[in-house]
């Protein structure tokens, strides 16, 4: 089971350019609001026609602009879970599900319906209408309807955006369980890195309409290649960088930091996670800072710092510590901090491939 996508679509000044490959696993489309995630799903599903490109699912060509192929949505064999679930408001739960069961005799369809009602814990709700259901119940009906249509791929568009936050975690576990037996690609659109980390195996980052390649979770969270990917993985500190062998010059901070490995020539920025900035006595990559502000978060203390050699107006360096560690530090106006060489993220401009691949 596989999906191959290479498409472009212009909408006014917005230019969607997506290339991705997805196998028999859960792949995330991760990006900020407005980056083109939902539009990508609509193009794959056949709801929106790309201007150019090709979409292939399990060796079936769904769209090819050069060959004039553009299968309608009902022939693409896709299960699409919309943000608001798109249940038919004038149909009961059982009728919403039955409309997706197209194969078999009347008796076989009723048997498939009964199995779906049991699997998704919808017994007793058969005659209810969508407006009478909770958000979680609506989601289960929508997913039951999708799976009863026997899709080759499932598209999930921000599956928890319509739910209250206190419901989200439990329903996330339920959705993961319900999808675990599905054999085929699953594309999961999200802007929540925690949701992606818990549920997906690979990630395609979208930045302002352009895909940044598909990577593993390990690569996204430990070795992001671009600033867009690093931001989506939760990194908070960035600075312009000039490669210098196995070190980087950071002119804005007035620092040169050792990276412990050869710095690629196309490195233009570095990223440093807030929890990788640590108080230090000295040693490699240690430098003096002035404390600008202390912010108490729920379970940690966030300290905004300015390296002594930093230029005026440069955004502060963010350090995040557990509360006990911060309280144990004396003389908290000026500190020495350090960053381990292996924790420095070397970032190339978004949308560029590494030079050795060009």
Short mmCIF file of C-alpha atoms in Angstrom, two decimals:
data_model
loop_
_atom_site.label_atom_id
_atom_site.label_comp_id
_atom_site.label_asym_id
_atom_site.label_seq_id
_atom_site.Cartn_x
_atom_site.Cartn_y
_atom_site.Cartn_z
CA UNK A 1 0.00 0.00 0.00
CA UNK A 2 1.48 3.35 -1.00
CA UNK A 3 0.62 6.93 -1.89
CA UNK A 4 2.73 9.17 -4.11
CA UNK A 5 1.91 12.88 -4.41
CA UNK A 6 3.61 15.55 -6.54
CA UNK A 7 1.26 18.49 -7.08
CA UNK A 8 1.02 22.26 -7.41
CA UNK A 9 -1.98 24.52 -6.91
CA UNK A 10 -2.21 28.33 -7.03
CA UNK A 11 -4.91 30.16 -5.11
CA UNK A 12 -4.35 33.88 -5.60
CA UNK A 13 -0.94 34.65 -4.11
CA UNK A 14 -0.78 31.27 -2.32
CA UNK A 15 1.27 28.58 -4.06
CA UNK A 16 0.90 24.99 -2.87
CA UNK A 17 3.83 22.74 -3.81
CA UNK A 18 3.71 19.29 -2.22
CA UNK A 19 5.82 16.22 -2.77
CA UNK A 20 5.33 13.27 -0.44
CA UNK A 21 5.47 9.49 -0.30
CA UNK A 22 3.46 7.55 2.27
CA UNK A 23 3.43 3.83 2.95
CA UNK A 24 1.35 1.49 5.09
CA UNK A 25 1.67 3.66 8.21
CA UNK A 26 0.46 6.91 9.77
CA UNK A 27 2.12 9.93 8.17
CA UNK A 28 1.56 13.43 9.53
CA UNK A 29 1.16 16.61 7.55
CA UNK A 30 2.47 19.08 10.12
CA UNK A 31 2.42 22.82 9.74
CA UNK A 32 1.08 26.12 11.00
CA UNK A 33 -2.45 27.28 10.22
CA UNK A 34 -2.79 28.39 6.61
CA UNK A 35 0.22 26.45 5.32
CA UNK A 36 -1.81 24.25 2.95
CA UNK A 37 -2.38 21.06 4.95
CA UNK A 38 -6.13 20.81 4.43
CA UNK A 39 -5.82 21.93 0.81
CA UNK A 40 -3.37 19.08 0.23
CA UNK A 41 -5.92 16.57 1.54
CA UNK A 42 -8.64 18.06 -0.67
CA UNK A 43 -6.41 17.71 -3.72
CA UNK A 44 -5.62 14.08 -2.83
CA UNK A 45 -9.31 13.32 -2.27
CA UNK A 46 -10.38 14.90 -5.56
CA UNK A 47 -12.38 17.72 -3.96
CA UNK A 48 -9.97 20.32 -5.40
CA UNK A 49 -8.18 19.87 -8.73
CA UNK A 50 -4.43 20.64 -8.69
CA UNK A 51 -3.05 22.82 -11.48
CA UNK A 52 -0.26 20.39 -12.18
CA UNK A 53 1.14 17.10 -11.03
CA UNK A 54 0.38 13.46 -10.36
CA UNK A 55 -1.26 11.43 -7.55
CA UNK A 56 -0.90 7.65 -7.44
CA UNK A 57 -2.49 5.32 -4.86
CA UNK A 58 -1.49 1.66 -4.86
CA UNK A 59 -0.41 1.87 -8.54
CA UNK A 60 -3.75 3.47 -9.50
CA UNK A 61 -3.33 6.88 -11.12
CA UNK A 62 -5.87 9.18 -9.46
CA UNK A 63 -4.66 12.39 -11.06
CA UNK A 64 -2.21 13.18 -13.85
CA UNK A 65 -2.33 16.64 -15.39
CA UNK A 66 -0.30 15.62 -18.44
CA UNK A 67 -2.39 12.54 -19.25
CA UNK A 68 -5.71 14.20 -18.42
CA UNK A 69 -6.56 11.77 -15.61
CA UNK A 70 -8.74 13.14 -12.78
CA UNK A 71 -10.84 10.50 -11.02
CA UNK A 72 -13.89 11.83 -9.14
CA UNK A 73 -13.84 11.52 -5.33
CA UNK A 74 -16.23 8.54 -5.25
CA UNK A 75 -13.82 6.49 -7.37
CA UNK A 76 -10.69 7.22 -5.36
CA UNK A 77 -11.47 4.79 -2.49
CA UNK A 78 -10.61 7.29 0.23
CA UNK A 79 -12.01 7.74 3.71
CA UNK A 80 -12.01 11.43 4.65
CA UNK A 81 -12.60 12.50 8.28
CA UNK A 82 -13.41 16.21 8.06
CA UNK A 83 -12.81 18.62 10.92
CA UNK A 84 -16.56 18.87 11.61
CA UNK A 85 -17.18 15.19 10.64
CA UNK A 86 -19.65 16.04 7.82
CA UNK A 87 -22.41 13.76 9.08
CA UNK A 88 -25.77 14.10 7.29
CA UNK A 89 -27.85 16.11 9.80
CA UNK A 90 -31.19 14.72 8.60
CA UNK A 91 -30.07 11.08 8.91
CA UNK A 92 -29.89 8.92 12.02
CA UNK A 93 -26.69 7.23 13.15
CA UNK A 94 -27.59 3.97 11.43
CA UNK A 95 -28.54 5.68 8.17
CA UNK A 96 -25.32 7.73 8.18
CA UNK A 97 -23.35 4.48 8.39
CA UNK A 98 -25.57 2.48 6.01
CA UNK A 99 -25.08 5.01 3.22
CA UNK A 100 -21.39 4.01 3.12
CA UNK A 101 -22.07 0.26 2.88
CA UNK A 102 -22.45 -0.30 -0.85
CA UNK A 103 -21.67 -4.01 -1.21
CA UNK A 104 -23.75 -7.07 -0.26
CA UNK A 105 -27.38 -8.00 0.14
CA UNK A 106 -29.72 -6.12 2.45
CA UNK A 107 -29.10 -8.71 5.16
CA UNK A 108 -25.33 -8.47 4.73
CA UNK A 109 -25.47 -4.69 4.95
CA UNK A 110 -27.45 -4.90 8.21
CA UNK A 111 -24.88 -7.35 9.58
CA UNK A 112 -22.03 -4.99 8.64
CA UNK A 113 -23.92 -2.15 10.31
CA UNK A 114 -24.41 -4.17 13.51
CA UNK A 115 -20.69 -5.00 13.61
CA UNK A 116 -19.80 -1.32 13.18
CA UNK A 117 -22.20 -0.22 15.91
CA UNK A 118 -20.65 -2.71 18.30
CA UNK A 119 -17.04 -1.94 17.35
CA UNK A 120 -17.51 1.81 17.81
CA UNK A 121 -19.70 1.52 20.92
CA UNK A 122 -22.72 3.07 19.26
CA UNK A 123 -25.37 0.55 20.37
CA UNK A 124 -28.43 2.39 21.64
CA UNK A 125 -27.67 5.45 19.51
CA UNK A 126 -28.90 4.01 16.21
CA UNK A 127 -31.96 6.27 15.98
CA UNK A 128 -30.22 9.41 17.25
CA UNK A 129 -29.45 12.35 14.95
CA UNK A 130 -26.01 14.05 14.85
CA UNK A 131 -27.31 17.06 16.78
CA UNK A 132 -28.19 14.72 19.66
CA UNK A 133 -24.66 13.30 19.93
CA UNK A 134 -21.57 14.49 21.78
CA UNK A 135 -18.45 15.43 19.84
CA UNK A 136 -16.84 12.09 20.63
CA UNK A 137 -19.92 10.16 19.52
CA UNK A 138 -20.06 12.12 16.26
CA UNK A 139 -16.42 11.28 15.62
CA UNK A 140 -17.07 7.57 16.16
CA UNK A 141 -20.02 7.64 13.76
CA UNK A 142 -17.92 9.42 11.13
CA UNK A 143 -15.08 6.92 11.51
CA UNK A 144 -17.48 3.96 11.39
CA UNK A 145 -18.92 5.35 8.17
CA UNK A 146 -15.44 5.77 6.70
CA UNK A 147 -14.29 2.23 7.48
CA UNK A 148 -17.54 0.68 6.25
CA UNK A 149 -16.79 2.17 2.82
CA UNK A 150 -13.63 0.00 2.70
CA UNK A 151 -11.18 2.76 1.77
CA UNK A 152 -7.62 2.19 0.56
CA UNK A 153 -6.41 5.28 2.45
CA UNK A 154 -7.70 7.39 5.35
CA UNK A 155 -7.37 11.17 5.48
CA UNK A 156 -7.73 12.81 8.90
CA UNK A 157 -8.12 16.60 8.86
CA UNK A 158 -7.37 17.96 12.36
CA UNK A 159 -9.50 15.17 13.93
CA UNK A 160 -9.74 16.85 17.35
CA UNK A 161 -10.22 20.50 16.39
CA UNK A 162 -13.97 20.33 17.06
CA UNK A 163 -13.58 18.84 20.55
CA UNK A 164 -13.21 20.41 23.98
CA UNK A 165 -9.69 20.02 25.32
CA UNK A 166 -10.74 17.82 28.26
CA UNK A 167 -12.14 15.24 25.80
CA UNK A 168 -9.22 15.25 23.42
CA UNK A 169 -6.78 12.91 25.14
CA UNK A 170 -9.23 10.04 25.67
CA UNK A 171 -10.60 10.34 22.15
CA UNK A 172 -7.08 10.41 20.76
CA UNK A 173 -6.41 7.06 22.42
CA UNK A 174 -9.68 5.69 21.07
CA UNK A 175 -8.97 6.87 17.53
CA UNK A 176 -5.50 5.33 17.63
CA UNK A 177 -6.98 2.00 18.75
CA UNK A 178 -9.70 2.11 16.10
CA UNK A 179 -7.20 2.76 13.32
CA UNK A 180 -4.61 0.22 14.46
CA UNK A 181 -6.04 -2.59 12.32
CA UNK A 182 -6.31 -0.50 9.15
CA UNK A 183 -3.97 -1.71 6.42
CA UNK A 184 -3.10 1.22 4.21
CA UNK A 185 -1.72 4.76 4.33
CA UNK A 186 -3.18 7.20 6.84
CA UNK A 187 -2.51 10.93 6.44
CA UNK A 188 -3.03 12.85 9.69
CA UNK A 189 -3.20 16.65 9.35
CA UNK A 190 -2.17 18.51 12.51
CA UNK A 191 -0.50 21.63 13.85
CA UNK A 192 0.11 19.93 17.24
CA UNK A 193 3.57 18.37 17.52
CA UNK A 194 2.58 16.35 20.61
CA UNK A 195 -0.35 14.82 18.76
CA UNK A 196 1.96 13.95 15.87
CA UNK A 197 4.62 12.47 18.15
CA UNK A 198 2.10 10.21 19.89
CA UNK A 199 0.29 8.94 16.81
CA UNK A 200 2.43 9.14 13.66
CA UNK A 201 5.55 7.39 12.42
CA UNK A 202 6.66 9.78 9.70
CA UNK A 203 6.15 13.52 9.19
CA UNK A 204 5.91 15.78 6.15
CA UNK A 205 6.43 19.41 7.21
CA UNK A 206 4.62 22.12 5.23
CA UNK A 207 5.88 25.68 5.37
CA UNK A 208 3.87 28.40 3.57
CA UNK A 209 2.57 25.92 1.02
CA UNK A 210 5.83 24.10 0.33
CA UNK A 211 6.60 20.60 1.61
CA UNK A 212 9.95 20.19 3.35
CA UNK A 213 10.38 16.46 2.73
CA UNK A 214 9.13 13.47 4.70
CA UNK A 215 11.20 12.40 7.71
CA UNK A 216 10.98 10.09 10.70
CA UNK A 217 9.97 11.37 14.13
CA UNK A 218 13.59 10.92 15.22
CA UNK A 219 14.80 13.21 12.46
CA UNK A 220 12.15 15.86 13.10
CA UNK A 221 12.71 16.13 16.84
CA UNK A 222 16.45 15.46 17.01
CA UNK A 223 17.82 16.46 13.61
CA UNK A 224 15.45 18.93 11.90
CA UNK A 225 16.98 20.20 8.67
CA UNK A 226 15.24 23.57 8.30
CA UNK A 227 14.08 26.33 10.61
CA UNK A 228 10.45 25.60 9.70
CA UNK A 229 10.87 21.99 10.83
CA UNK A 230 12.71 23.03 13.99
CA UNK A 231 9.97 25.51 14.93
CA UNK A 232 7.27 22.87 14.48
CA UNK A 233 9.28 20.47 16.66
CA UNK A 234 9.24 23.04 19.49
CA UNK A 235 12.62 24.78 19.24
CA UNK A 236 12.52 28.35 20.62
CA UNK A 237 16.02 29.83 20.06
CA UNK A 238 17.45 30.80 16.66
CA UNK A 239 20.38 32.81 15.37
CA UNK A 240 22.07 33.53 12.03
CA UNK A 241 25.11 31.31 11.56
CA UNK A 242 28.34 31.31 9.55
CA UNK A 243 29.99 27.87 9.12
CA UNK A 244 33.58 27.68 10.36
CA UNK A 245 34.81 24.13 9.98
CA UNK A 246 33.41 22.22 12.95
CA UNK A 247 32.09 25.41 14.59
CA UNK A 248 29.59 28.18 13.87
CA UNK A 249 30.00 31.92 14.24
CA UNK A 250 26.83 33.54 15.58
CA UNK A 251 27.30 37.27 14.86
CA UNK A 252 24.04 38.37 16.51
CA UNK A 253 25.05 36.79 19.82
CA UNK A 254 28.78 37.52 19.52
CA UNK A 255 29.59 33.82 19.98
CA UNK A 256 31.47 31.03 18.29
CA UNK A 257 30.23 27.59 19.32
CA UNK A 258 31.81 24.21 18.66
CA UNK A 259 29.47 21.72 16.98
CA UNK A 260 31.59 18.60 17.34
CA UNK A 261 31.15 17.74 13.65
CA UNK A 262 31.72 19.31 10.26
CA UNK A 263 29.21 22.11 9.66
CA UNK A 264 27.54 21.85 6.22
CA UNK A 265 28.35 24.73 3.90
CA UNK A 266 24.64 25.52 3.40
CA UNK A 267 24.03 26.10 7.14
CA UNK A 268 22.51 29.57 7.57
CA UNK A 269 20.89 29.36 11.00
CA UNK A 270 21.23 27.43 14.23
CA UNK A 271 18.51 26.34 16.61
CA UNK A 272 18.94 25.61 20.33
CA UNK A 273 16.17 24.12 22.41
CA UNK A 274 15.41 26.00 25.63
CA UNK A 275 16.00 22.94 27.81
CA UNK A 276 19.45 22.46 26.23
CA UNK A 277 20.68 25.82 27.62
CA UNK A 278 22.04 24.93 31.05
CA UNK A 279 23.82 26.75 33.91
CA UNK A 280 27.55 25.96 33.85
CA UNK A 281 30.80 26.66 35.68
CA UNK A 282 32.77 26.77 32.44
CA UNK A 283 34.01 24.39 29.77
CA UNK A 284 33.28 24.06 26.07
CA UNK A 285 30.56 26.33 24.67
CA UNK A 286 30.20 28.16 27.99
CA UNK A 287 29.49 31.90 27.83
CA UNK A 288 28.34 34.69 30.18
CA UNK A 289 24.79 36.03 30.01
CA UNK A 290 22.65 38.64 31.71
CA UNK A 291 19.20 37.70 33.00
CA UNK A 292 16.52 39.87 31.40
CA UNK A 293 13.36 38.30 32.75
CA UNK A 294 12.09 35.30 34.70
CA UNK A 295 8.74 33.75 33.82
CA UNK A 296 7.16 31.15 36.09
CA UNK A 297 5.37 28.50 34.07
CA UNK A 298 3.20 25.73 35.54
CA UNK A 299 5.95 23.15 36.02
CA UNK A 300 9.11 25.02 35.00
CA UNK A 301 10.88 28.36 35.10
CA UNK A 302 11.61 30.18 31.83
CA UNK A 303 14.59 32.52 31.96
CA UNK A 304 15.21 35.07 29.19
CA UNK A 305 18.92 35.76 28.72
CA UNK A 306 21.15 38.07 26.72
CA UNK A 307 24.67 36.86 25.87
CA UNK A 308 27.19 39.53 26.88
CA UNK A 309 28.38 39.99 23.30
CA UNK A 310 24.89 40.15 21.76
CA UNK A 311 23.88 43.01 19.48
CA UNK A 312 21.16 45.39 20.61
CA UNK A 313 17.64 44.37 19.64
CA UNK A 314 18.46 40.69 19.19
CA UNK A 315 15.72 38.41 20.60
CA UNK A 316 16.69 36.97 24.00
CA UNK A 317 18.02 33.47 24.51
CA UNK A 318 15.43 31.31 26.26
CA UNK A 319 16.44 28.82 28.97
CA UNK A 320 13.92 26.49 30.61
CA UNK A 321 14.67 24.76 33.93
CA UNK A 322 12.69 22.87 36.53
CA UNK A 323 11.73 25.17 39.38
CA UNK A 324 14.02 23.56 41.96
CA UNK A 325 17.10 23.95 39.75
CA UNK A 326 16.41 27.66 39.24
CA UNK A 327 15.76 28.30 42.91
CA UNK A 328 19.06 26.63 43.81
CA UNK A 329 21.08 29.12 41.71
CA UNK A 330 22.59 32.05 43.59
CA UNK A 331 23.38 35.42 42.04
CA UNK A 332 20.72 35.20 39.39
CA UNK A 333 21.38 38.52 37.63
CA UNK A 334 24.44 37.30 35.72
CA UNK A 335 25.13 33.66 34.87
CA UNK A 336 27.36 31.42 32.85
CA UNK A 337 25.50 28.96 30.65
CA UNK A 338 26.55 26.37 28.10
CA UNK A 339 25.19 24.33 25.20
CA UNK A 340 26.45 20.86 24.34
CA UNK A 341 27.92 20.60 20.83
CA UNK A 342 25.55 17.79 19.85
CA UNK A 343 22.52 19.89 20.87
CA UNK A 344 23.17 22.63 18.29
CA UNK A 345 20.74 22.25 15.38
CA UNK A 346 22.32 23.16 12.04
CA UNK A 347 19.63 24.54 9.75
CA UNK A 348 19.53 25.29 6.04
CA UNK A 349 16.94 27.61 4.44
CA UNK A 350 13.46 26.09 4.12
CA UNK A 351 12.80 24.50 0.75
CA UNK A 352 16.46 23.88 -0.11
CA UNK A 353 17.92 20.41 -0.42
CA UNK A 354 21.35 19.60 1.02
CA UNK A 355 24.10 20.60 -1.39
CA UNK A 356 25.24 17.00 -1.91
CA UNK A 357 21.74 16.18 -3.26
CA UNK A 358 21.61 19.07 -5.74
#
